[in-house]
Amino acid sequence: MSSQNNVMKLIWESTRTVFTIQSLVMMTGIADGVRLTKMLNYYVKKGEILNPRRGIYTKRIFNAEELACSIFHPSYLSLEYVLGQAGVIFQYDSALTSVSYLSRTVEVGAQKYSFRQIKPELWLGGEGIVQKDNICIASAERAFLDMVYLSAGNCYFDNLRPLDKKKINALLPSYCSKSLVQHTKSILNI
């Protein structure tokens, strides 16, 4: 079997739906990124895989959350997306919101991906961030603190009951922000 067929076999057998050149180099053992890119572009032209952004390849049906975590690395899903899923906010747009090292909005097909920049030192330790199935996602408590931090306390939450105040208090010191502590205590009435 040719190396080209091996690449596609590995892609189809993988539980992942989104691949970067770096992840494919590790999966396939093909160290020549140019050669690997040419192979992948052949299958893109045949319509067997997609190339939604430079350096990113996906199966024809892919997980949007997985793509959100692959567009800019490192990043993790947070903010409105996580808070909406947790029932903390009720009205939000359909964008997948993430925290990253830069602020950008990217559209892939009909899906919008929004990234907000956060200080690199806030990534240390990764408390409140869970990695599962190639997806990094914040807990509701971490997303709450990210939102308060990035909006300087100028934000509104519909339902604070799903949040665990003990977890929030445990995460607060990692932000090293006195104003965040004040805004959080004001919002949570503690």
mmCIF file of N, CA and C in Angstrom, residues 12-89:
data_model
loop_
_atom_site.group_PDB
_atom_site.id
_atom_site.type_symbol
_atom_site.label_atom_id
_atom_site.label_comp_id
_atom_site.label_asym_id
_atom_site.label_seq_id
_atom_site.Cartn_x
_atom_site.Cartn_y
_atom_site.Cartn_z
ATOM 1 N N TRP A 12 -9.119 8.205 8.058
ATOM 2 C CA TRP A 12 -10.460 7.625 8.167
ATOM 3 C C TRP A 12 -10.621 6.788 9.431
ATOM 4 N N GLU A 13 -9.560 6.118 9.881
ATOM 5 C CA GLU A 13 -9.648 5.283 11.075
ATOM 6 C C GLU A 13 -9.540 6.076 12.374
ATOM 7 N N SER A 14 -9.077 7.309 12.280
ATOM 8 C CA SER A 14 -8.890 8.138 13.466
ATOM 9 C C SER A 14 -10.238 8.618 14.022
ATOM 10 N N THR A 15 -10.309 8.772 15.336
ATOM 11 C CA THR A 15 -11.503 9.345 15.960
ATOM 12 C C THR A 15 -11.523 10.853 15.769
ATOM 13 N N ARG A 16 -10.384 11.432 15.446
ATOM 14 C CA ARG A 16 -10.315 12.871 15.168
ATOM 15 C C ARG A 16 -11.041 13.175 13.867
ATOM 16 N N THR A 17 -11.536 14.401 13.770
ATOM 17 C CA THR A 17 -12.147 14.836 12.517
ATOM 18 C C THR A 17 -11.397 16.019 11.917
ATOM 19 N N VAL A 18 -10.491 16.608 12.694
ATOM 20 C CA VAL A 18 -9.717 17.774 12.264
ATOM 21 C C VAL A 18 -8.236 17.461 12.462
ATOM 22 N N PHE A 19 -7.440 17.814 11.454
ATOM 23 C CA PHE A 19 -6.014 17.492 11.481
ATOM 24 C C PHE A 19 -5.201 18.700 11.050
ATOM 25 N N THR A 20 -4.118 18.943 11.753
ATOM 26 C CA THR A 20 -3.147 19.935 11.314
ATOM 27 C C THR A 20 -1.998 19.182 10.660
ATOM 28 N N ILE A 21 -1.184 19.910 9.928
ATOM 29 C CA ILE A 21 -0.012 19.270 9.317
ATOM 30 C C ILE A 21 0.847 18.628 10.405
ATOM 31 N N GLN A 22 1.027 19.352 11.540
ATOM 32 C CA GLN A 22 1.855 18.819 12.613
ATOM 33 C C GLN A 22 1.282 17.519 13.174
ATOM 34 N N SER A 23 -0.028 17.469 13.373
ATOM 35 C CA SER A 23 -0.622 16.243 13.917
ATOM 36 C C SER A 23 -0.512 15.097 12.914
ATOM 37 N N LEU A 24 -0.627 15.405 11.636
ATOM 38 C CA LEU A 24 -0.507 14.356 10.614
ATOM 39 C C LEU A 24 0.937 13.872 10.471
ATOM 40 N N VAL A 25 1.908 14.760 10.652
ATOM 41 C CA VAL A 25 3.313 14.342 10.631
ATOM 42 C C VAL A 25 3.546 13.329 11.746
ATOM 43 N N MET A 26 2.980 13.614 12.931
ATOM 44 C CA MET A 26 3.138 12.692 14.062
ATOM 45 C C MET A 26 2.396 11.375 13.817
ATOM 46 N N MET A 27 1.202 11.442 13.246
ATOM 47 C CA MET A 27 0.406 10.229 13.005
ATOM 48 C C MET A 27 1.030 9.328 11.937
ATOM 49 N N THR A 28 1.514 9.960 10.858
ATOM 50 C CA THR A 28 1.956 9.186 9.702
ATOM 51 C C THR A 28 3.434 8.844 9.717
ATOM 52 N N GLY A 29 4.223 9.632 10.422
ATOM 53 C CA GLY A 29 5.666 9.429 10.408
ATOM 54 C C GLY A 29 6.326 10.031 9.177
ATOM 55 N N ILE A 30 5.558 10.716 8.342
ATOM 56 C CA ILE A 30 6.116 11.386 7.159
ATOM 57 C C ILE A 30 6.635 12.744 7.619
ATOM 58 N N ALA A 31 7.930 12.886 7.681
ATOM 59 C CA ALA A 31 8.544 14.100 8.218
ATOM 60 C C ALA A 31 8.565 15.247 7.208
ATOM 61 N N ASP A 32 8.427 14.929 5.931
ATOM 62 C CA ASP A 32 8.467 15.945 4.877
ATOM 63 C C ASP A 32 7.082 16.591 4.763
ATOM 64 N N GLY A 33 6.937 17.763 5.379
ATOM 65 C CA GLY A 33 5.646 18.463 5.390
ATOM 66 C C GLY A 33 5.166 18.865 4.009
ATOM 67 N N VAL A 34 6.092 19.207 3.109
ATOM 68 C CA VAL A 34 5.721 19.598 1.747
ATOM 69 C C VAL A 34 5.114 18.404 1.011
ATOM 70 N N ARG A 35 5.755 17.259 1.138
ATOM 71 C CA ARG A 35 5.250 16.031 0.495
ATOM 72 C C ARG A 35 3.879 15.658 1.055
ATOM 73 N N LEU A 36 3.744 15.758 2.376
ATOM 74 C CA LEU A 36 2.470 15.438 3.023
ATOM 75 C C LEU A 36 1.372 16.400 2.562
ATOM 76 N N THR A 37 1.695 17.677 2.462
ATOM 77 C CA THR A 37 0.725 18.669 2.004
ATOM 78 C C THR A 37 0.270 18.366 0.576
ATOM 79 N N LYS A 38 1.200 17.980 -0.279
ATOM 80 C CA LYS A 38 0.840 17.636 -1.666
ATOM 81 C C LYS A 38 -0.117 16.437 -1.687
ATOM 82 N N MET A 39 0.174 15.430 -0.850
ATOM 83 C CA MET A 39 -0.716 14.260 -0.770
ATOM 84 C C MET A 39 -2.120 14.686 -0.336
ATOM 85 N N LEU A 40 -2.170 15.500 0.699
ATOM 86 C CA LEU A 40 -3.459 15.930 1.228
ATOM 87 C C LEU A 40 -4.233 16.777 0.220
ATOM 88 N N ASN A 41 -3.523 17.656 -0.484
ATOM 89 C CA ASN A 41 -4.193 18.492 -1.484
ATOM 90 C C ASN A 41 -4.763 17.660 -2.625
ATOM 91 N N TYR A 42 -4.128 16.543 -2.944
ATOM 92 C CA TYR A 42 -4.656 15.612 -3.947
ATOM 93 C C TYR A 42 -6.034 15.112 -3.500
ATOM 94 N N TYR A 43 -6.149 14.736 -2.231
ATOM 95 C CA TYR A 43 -7.430 14.234 -1.729
ATOM 96 C C TYR A 43 -8.459 15.346 -1.531
ATOM 97 N N VAL A 44 -7.994 16.562 -1.311
ATOM 98 C CA VAL A 44 -8.912 17.709 -1.253
ATOM 99 C C VAL A 44 -9.531 17.905 -2.634
ATOM 100 N N LYS A 45 -8.709 17.856 -3.686
ATOM 101 C CA LYS A 45 -9.202 18.018 -5.060
ATOM 102 C C LYS A 45 -10.185 16.912 -5.436
ATOM 103 N N LYS A 46 -9.956 15.708 -4.915
ATOM 104 C CA LYS A 46 -10.874 14.586 -5.182
ATOM 105 C C LYS A 46 -12.160 14.705 -4.351
ATOM 106 N N GLY A 47 -12.173 15.615 -3.361
ATOM 107 C CA GLY A 47 -13.358 15.802 -2.528
ATOM 108 C C GLY A 47 -13.462 14.823 -1.370
ATOM 109 N N GLU A 48 -12.383 14.113 -1.072
ATOM 110 C CA GLU A 48 -12.431 13.133 0.014
ATOM 111 C C GLU A 48 -12.196 13.745 1.386
ATOM 112 N N ILE A 49 -11.440 14.847 1.428
ATOM 113 C CA ILE A 49 -11.245 15.596 2.666
ATOM 114 C C ILE A 49 -11.397 17.082 2.343
ATOM 115 N N LEU A 50 -11.475 17.895 3.381
ATOM 116 C CA LEU A 50 -11.622 19.340 3.205
ATOM 117 C C LEU A 50 -10.385 20.059 3.726
ATOM 118 N N ASN A 51 -10.186 21.261 3.225
ATOM 119 C CA ASN A 51 -9.085 22.121 3.661
ATOM 120 C C ASN A 51 -9.677 23.498 3.979
ATOM 121 N N PRO A 52 -10.344 23.615 5.160
ATOM 122 C CA PRO A 52 -11.050 24.860 5.473
ATOM 123 C C PRO A 52 -10.134 26.054 5.729
ATOM 124 N N ARG A 53 -8.914 25.798 6.169
ATOM 125 C CA ARG A 53 -7.931 26.862 6.412
ATOM 126 C C ARG A 53 -6.544 26.317 6.114
ATOM 127 N N ARG A 54 -5.667 27.201 5.824
ATOM 128 C CA ARG A 54 -4.304 26.784 5.499
ATOM 129 C C ARG A 54 -3.722 25.963 6.650
ATOM 130 N N GLY A 55 -3.212 24.789 6.324
ATOM 131 C CA GLY A 55 -2.579 23.922 7.309
ATOM 132 C C GLY A 55 -3.544 23.067 8.113
ATOM 133 N N ILE A 56 -4.852 23.194 7.837
ATOM 134 C CA ILE A 56 -5.859 22.414 8.561
ATOM 135 C C ILE A 56 -6.671 21.600 7.559
ATOM 136 N N TYR A 57 -6.806 20.315 7.847
ATOM 137 C CA TYR A 57 -7.577 19.407 7.000
ATOM 138 C C TYR A 57 -8.621 18.719 7.859
ATOM 139 N N THR A 58 -9.774 18.431 7.265
ATOM 140 C CA THR A 58 -10.848 17.787 8.017
ATOM 141 C C THR A 58 -11.466 16.670 7.188
ATOM 142 N N LYS A 59 -12.126 15.784 7.909
ATOM 143 C CA LYS A 59 -12.985 14.831 7.219
ATOM 144 C C LYS A 59 -14.148 15.633 6.641
ATOM 145 N N ARG A 60 -14.899 15.058 5.710
ATOM 146 C CA ARG A 60 -16.014 15.795 5.111
ATOM 147 C C ARG A 60 -17.036 16.219 6.156
ATOM 148 N N ILE A 61 -17.260 15.369 7.138
ATOM 149 C CA ILE A 61 -18.118 15.730 8.276
ATOM 150 C C ILE A 61 -17.190 15.838 9.472
ATOM 151 N N PHE A 62 -17.127 17.050 10.039
ATOM 152 C CA PHE A 62 -16.177 17.283 11.128
ATOM 153 C C PHE A 62 -16.874 17.951 12.308
ATOM 154 N N ASN A 63 -16.207 17.879 13.449
ATOM 155 C CA ASN A 63 -16.706 18.465 14.683
ATOM 156 C C ASN A 63 -16.278 19.930 14.732
ATOM 157 N N ALA A 64 -17.250 20.847 14.774
ATOM 158 C CA ALA A 64 -16.964 22.284 14.785
ATOM 159 C C ALA A 64 -16.172 22.686 16.028
ATOM 160 N N GLU A 65 -16.432 22.027 17.164
ATOM 161 C CA GLU A 65 -15.680 22.333 18.386
ATOM 162 C C GLU A 65 -14.207 21.951 18.211
ATOM 163 N N GLU A 66 -13.966 20.828 17.559
ATOM 164 C CA GLU A 66 -12.596 20.390 17.318
ATOM 165 C C GLU A 66 -11.875 21.371 16.392
ATOM 166 N N LEU A 67 -12.590 21.870 15.396
ATOM 167 C CA LEU A 67 -11.993 22.858 14.495
ATOM 168 C C LEU A 67 -11.683 24.144 15.254
ATOM 169 N N ALA A 68 -12.581 24.568 16.145
ATOM 170 C CA ALA A 68 -12.352 25.784 16.929
ATOM 171 C C ALA A 68 -11.054 25.697 17.723
ATOM 172 N N CYS A 69 -10.731 24.517 18.218
ATOM 173 C CA CYS A 69 -9.516 24.329 19.012
ATOM 174 C C CYS A 69 -8.275 24.145 18.144
ATOM 175 N N SER A 70 -8.457 24.029 16.826
ATOM 176 C CA SER A 70 -7.331 23.812 15.919
ATOM 177 C C SER A 70 -6.969 25.051 15.106
ATOM 178 N N ILE A 71 -7.884 26.003 14.985
ATOM 179 C CA ILE A 71 -7.620 27.176 14.149
ATOM 180 C C ILE A 71 -6.430 27.961 14.685
ATOM 181 N N PHE A 72 -6.465 28.291 15.961
ATOM 182 C CA PHE A 72 -5.329 28.941 16.625
ATOM 183 C C PHE A 72 -4.960 28.078 17.814
ATOM 184 N N HIS A 73 -3.672 27.812 17.938
ATOM 185 C CA HIS A 73 -3.231 26.936 19.023
ATOM 186 C C HIS A 73 -2.166 27.645 19.835
ATOM 187 N N PRO A 74 -2.285 27.771 21.118
ATOM 188 C CA PRO A 74 -3.295 27.153 21.969
ATOM 189 C C PRO A 74 -4.565 28.007 22.041
ATOM 190 N N SER A 75 -5.673 27.340 22.241
ATOM 191 C CA SER A 75 -6.959 27.996 22.477
ATOM 192 C C SER A 75 -7.877 27.003 23.155
ATOM 193 N N TYR A 76 -8.919 27.521 23.783
ATOM 194 C CA TYR A 76 -9.924 26.651 24.379
ATOM 195 C C TYR A 76 -11.284 27.318 24.282
ATOM 196 N N LEU A 77 -12.317 26.510 24.117
ATOM 197 C CA LEU A 77 -13.685 27.023 24.050
ATOM 198 C C LEU A 77 -14.061 27.608 25.404
ATOM 199 N N SER A 78 -14.703 28.763 25.396
ATOM 200 C CA SER A 78 -15.043 29.435 26.642
ATOM 201 C C SER A 78 -16.124 30.480 26.370
ATOM 202 N N LEU A 79 -16.243 31.425 27.264
ATOM 203 C CA LEU A 79 -17.084 32.602 27.143
ATOM 204 C C LEU A 79 -18.542 32.244 26.839
ATOM 205 N N GLU A 80 -19.165 32.965 25.893
ATOM 206 C CA GLU A 80 -20.594 32.797 25.630
ATOM 207 C C GLU A 80 -20.973 31.374 25.241
ATOM 208 N N TYR A 81 -20.100 30.716 24.487
ATOM 209 C CA TYR A 81 -20.413 29.362 24.034
ATOM 210 C C TYR A 81 -20.603 28.415 25.218
ATOM 211 N N VAL A 82 -19.664 28.404 26.141
ATOM 212 C CA VAL A 82 -19.738 27.514 27.302
ATOM 213 C C VAL A 82 -20.848 27.970 28.246
ATOM 214 N N LEU A 83 -20.947 29.277 28.472
ATOM 215 C CA LEU A 83 -21.972 29.784 29.385
ATOM 216 C C LEU A 83 -23.376 29.529 28.848
ATOM 217 N N GLY A 84 -23.551 29.595 27.552
ATOM 218 C CA GLY A 84 -24.844 29.273 26.951
ATOM 219 C C GLY A 84 -25.197 27.813 27.123
ATOM 220 N N GLN A 85 -24.221 26.928 26.923
ATOM 221 C CA GLN A 85 -24.462 25.498 27.111
ATOM 222 C C GLN A 85 -24.773 25.164 28.561
ATOM 223 N N ALA A 86 -24.158 25.910 29.489
ATOM 224 C CA ALA A 86 -24.368 25.652 30.918
ATOM 225 C C ALA A 86 -25.662 26.274 31.441
ATOM 226 N N GLY A 87 -26.306 27.098 30.630
ATOM 227 C CA GLY A 87 -27.545 27.733 31.068
ATOM 228 C C GLY A 87 -27.322 28.981 31.916
ATOM 229 N N VAL A 88 -26.141 29.566 31.827
ATOM 230 C CA VAL A 88 -25.835 30.780 32.586
ATOM 231 C C VAL A 88 -26.305 32.010 31.813
ATOM 232 N N ILE A 89 -26.197 31.974 30.488
ATOM 233 C CA ILE A 89 -26.750 33.030 29.642
ATOM 234 C C ILE A 89 -27.722 32.370 28.669
#
